[in-house]
Amino acid sequence: MLRLLPRGVLCLAALGCTGARGARLARVRPPRAPCRASAAASAGGAPPPPDETAAAHADRVVRLHRDLAAAAVGGEGGAGVARAAHNARQAAVFDAAVDWFASAAATPPDVEPRLRRIAAAALPADGARAAPPPRVLDVGCGAGALVPFLRERAPALDLLGLDLSAKMAAACAARHGARVLCADVVDWADAEAAAGRGGAFDAVVFNACFGNMHSPRLALRAACTAARPSGGRVVIAHPLGRAFVSRLRAEDAAVVPHELPADARALAELAEGLPLRLVALDDEAPADGAGGGGDGFYCALLERWLPRPLPRVMLLRGEVSRGYGRGSAQLGVPTANLREQDFAGELAHVPTGVYAGWAVIEGAAGRAGEVVHRAVVNVGYSPTFAGAENAQKIVEAHLLPGGPSGRENGGGALFAPASFYGAQMRLLLCAFVRPEHKFESFPLLLAAIHKDVDEAARVLSEDELAPFARDPFLLMGLAPDGTVGLRAGRGSGASGPVRALFKTVDFALARSAAAMQKSTP
């Protein structure tokens, strides 16, 4: 769930941004066009005169935009049609607008301070010149209006631009030497795979395009997936402000189907269930109050947060069962699975999502050779497999190699064990990574899984969670009579009844007990 930090904790001014409300320009022309949609309309007319006010220029663009809408360039669009149809309309509209976007009129000099503010939100001063260079995903990059300002902050920037318009993508690449892909942000993982590059981005920026998305929710979720897990930034911005986007939407909702999120509550609803927190929201109203004259400013800065410890640690023991044959066969991610039916309804109350913790396969090498493995665990129904979702909630544990330290056997690679169906697994879950999602494609799902692995491996190595590798439950197992206090559920194995056990323990108490142990197996 999105977290809202107090305004004083961190705001855009603290990030080195300039041009706060008191210094707002009184007469500002749009940075490229007032937004992706309005710029397309501008393609049908002459560039604005150099002395035109922001309000006059906005009126000119809206009139041209109205004419473009009447011509129905590119067919139908908007939230009410399929994403493919909407994207086709966007591509056609902005293919037609490429000459305007690539002209000097698209980015007047007196708007540069606003673009610098957006670039500063994406790349704070302490990270702009980091080594290795920061990676930025510029969504809806157009002809590259934001690129020079990002490079001002990070000259060695590793930039990837995305745009639905092939002509826009080509223009950005030609003008700025940028790497640009013609792709929807929702399919960014597919595009990255096709380009042969992977990894997380330090910032994902939606500059003057978020209202054009077919589904802002899907776009934000994809951006969250793309962003670096620990502190990666997602910026939703428009140099001319929220009221201007509303005005354009009123003219043609087929091209601009959505408003910008109006406040922290709207952003929280949009990001519900995503590991994002709101750092700052700068929503400057236009001087005319509500007319959308183009002299507002909007910038929402969100940040990825790390997995959070569970208030109560979950302890599970059960028989490893055959899953649905998808982890290894379709994703190359082997799992050890526990069934909901073996836990007498206890799992029904466990929220679906991805967890981090520790696991032991009993008897894998005899009691003396049992190894405590770091584990990334999904509890849920696998909704990405449309039409073949799990019939019941299942616990799927991905075991990482190398024991608690992770230094052996290749570090963070996924553990590929020998068959352990029918063996008993002890599992301790101590942190929540993210909610369970239905992804649009298998590449997106696989990218999220590998990000989950990296995130869990990192958080389990930190002082707060590392002691759980020495928990008595993992090291010593259960007494035959169940005196540890775990509830016995129902289950059966090949050789008779099996005790499927579940319990929750206060985090602080469990951590204290684990810390008292001297070593891991």
mmCIF file with all atom_site columns, C-alpha atoms in Angstrom, residues 62 97 113 135 144 171 203 206 265 292 311 314 322 380-381 439 441 457 475 486 494:
data_model
loop_
_atom_site.group_PDB
_atom_site.id
_atom_site.type_symbol
_atom_site.label_atom_id
_atom_site.label_alt_id
_atom_site.label_comp_id
_atom_site.label_asym_id
_atom_site.label_entity_id
_atom_site.label_seq_id
_atom_site.pdbx_PDB_ins_code
_atom_site.Cartn_x
_atom_site.Cartn_y
_atom_site.Cartn_z
_atom_site.occupancy
_atom_site.B_iso_or_equiv
_atom_site.pdbx_formal_charge
_atom_site.auth_seq_id
_atom_site.auth_comp_id
_atom_site.auth_asym_id
_atom_site.auth_atom_id
_atom_site.pdbx_PDB_model_num
ATOM 1  C CA . VAL A 1 62  ? -6.749 23.349  -27.614 1.00 0.00 ? 62  VAL A CA 1
ATOM 2  C CA . ALA A 1 97  ? 2.867  15.193  -34.628 1.00 0.00 ? 97  ALA A CA 1
ATOM 3  C CA . PRO A 1 113 ? 13.128 25.509  -15.214 1.00 0.00 ? 113 PRO A CA 1
ATOM 4  C CA . ARG A 1 135 ? 19.384 4.206   -15.117 1.00 0.00 ? 135 ARG A CA 1
ATOM 5  C CA . GLY A 1 144 ? 13.108 13.671  -26.145 1.00 0.00 ? 144 GLY A CA 1
ATOM 6  C CA . ALA A 1 171 ? 13.222 11.282  -33.573 1.00 0.00 ? 171 ALA A CA 1
ATOM 7  C CA . ALA A 1 203 ? 13.827 6.230   -11.874 1.00 0.00 ? 203 ALA A CA 1
ATOM 8  C CA . PHE A 1 206 ? 5.959  9.809   -16.928 1.00 0.00 ? 206 PHE A CA 1
ATOM 9  C CA . ARG A 1 265 ? -5.760 9.996   -1.541  1.00 0.00 ? 265 ARG A CA 1
ATOM 10 C CA . GLY A 1 292 ? -6.158 25.275  -17.409 1.00 0.00 ? 292 GLY A CA 1
ATOM 11 C CA . PRO A 1 311 ? 4.242  -8.196  13.052  1.00 0.00 ? 311 PRO A CA 1
ATOM 12 C CA . MET A 1 314 ? 4.631  -17.411 10.476  1.00 0.00 ? 314 MET A CA 1
ATOM 13 C CA . ARG A 1 322 ? 3.511  -31.561 -6.454  1.00 0.00 ? 322 ARG A CA 1
ATOM 14 C CA . GLY A 1 380 ? -1.798 -17.327 -3.352  1.00 0.00 ? 380 GLY A CA 1
ATOM 15 C CA . TYR A 1 381 ? -3.508 -18.511 -6.506  1.00 0.00 ? 381 TYR A CA 1
ATOM 16 C CA . PHE A 1 439 ? 0.762  -9.754  -14.740 1.00 0.00 ? 439 PHE A CA 1
ATOM 17 C CA . SER A 1 441 ? 2.694  -11.382 -19.701 1.00 0.00 ? 441 SER A CA 1
ATOM 18 C CA . ALA A 1 457 ? 18.136 -11.952 -0.520  1.00 0.00 ? 457 ALA A CA 1
ATOM 19 C CA . LEU A 1 475 ? 17.435 -25.820 13.581  1.00 0.00 ? 475 LEU A CA 1
ATOM 20 C CA . LEU A 1 486 ? 2.085  -25.641 16.693  1.00 0.00 ? 486 LEU A CA 1
ATOM 21 C CA . ALA A 1 494 ? 2.805  -42.167 1.254   1.00 0.00 ? 494 ALA A CA 1
#
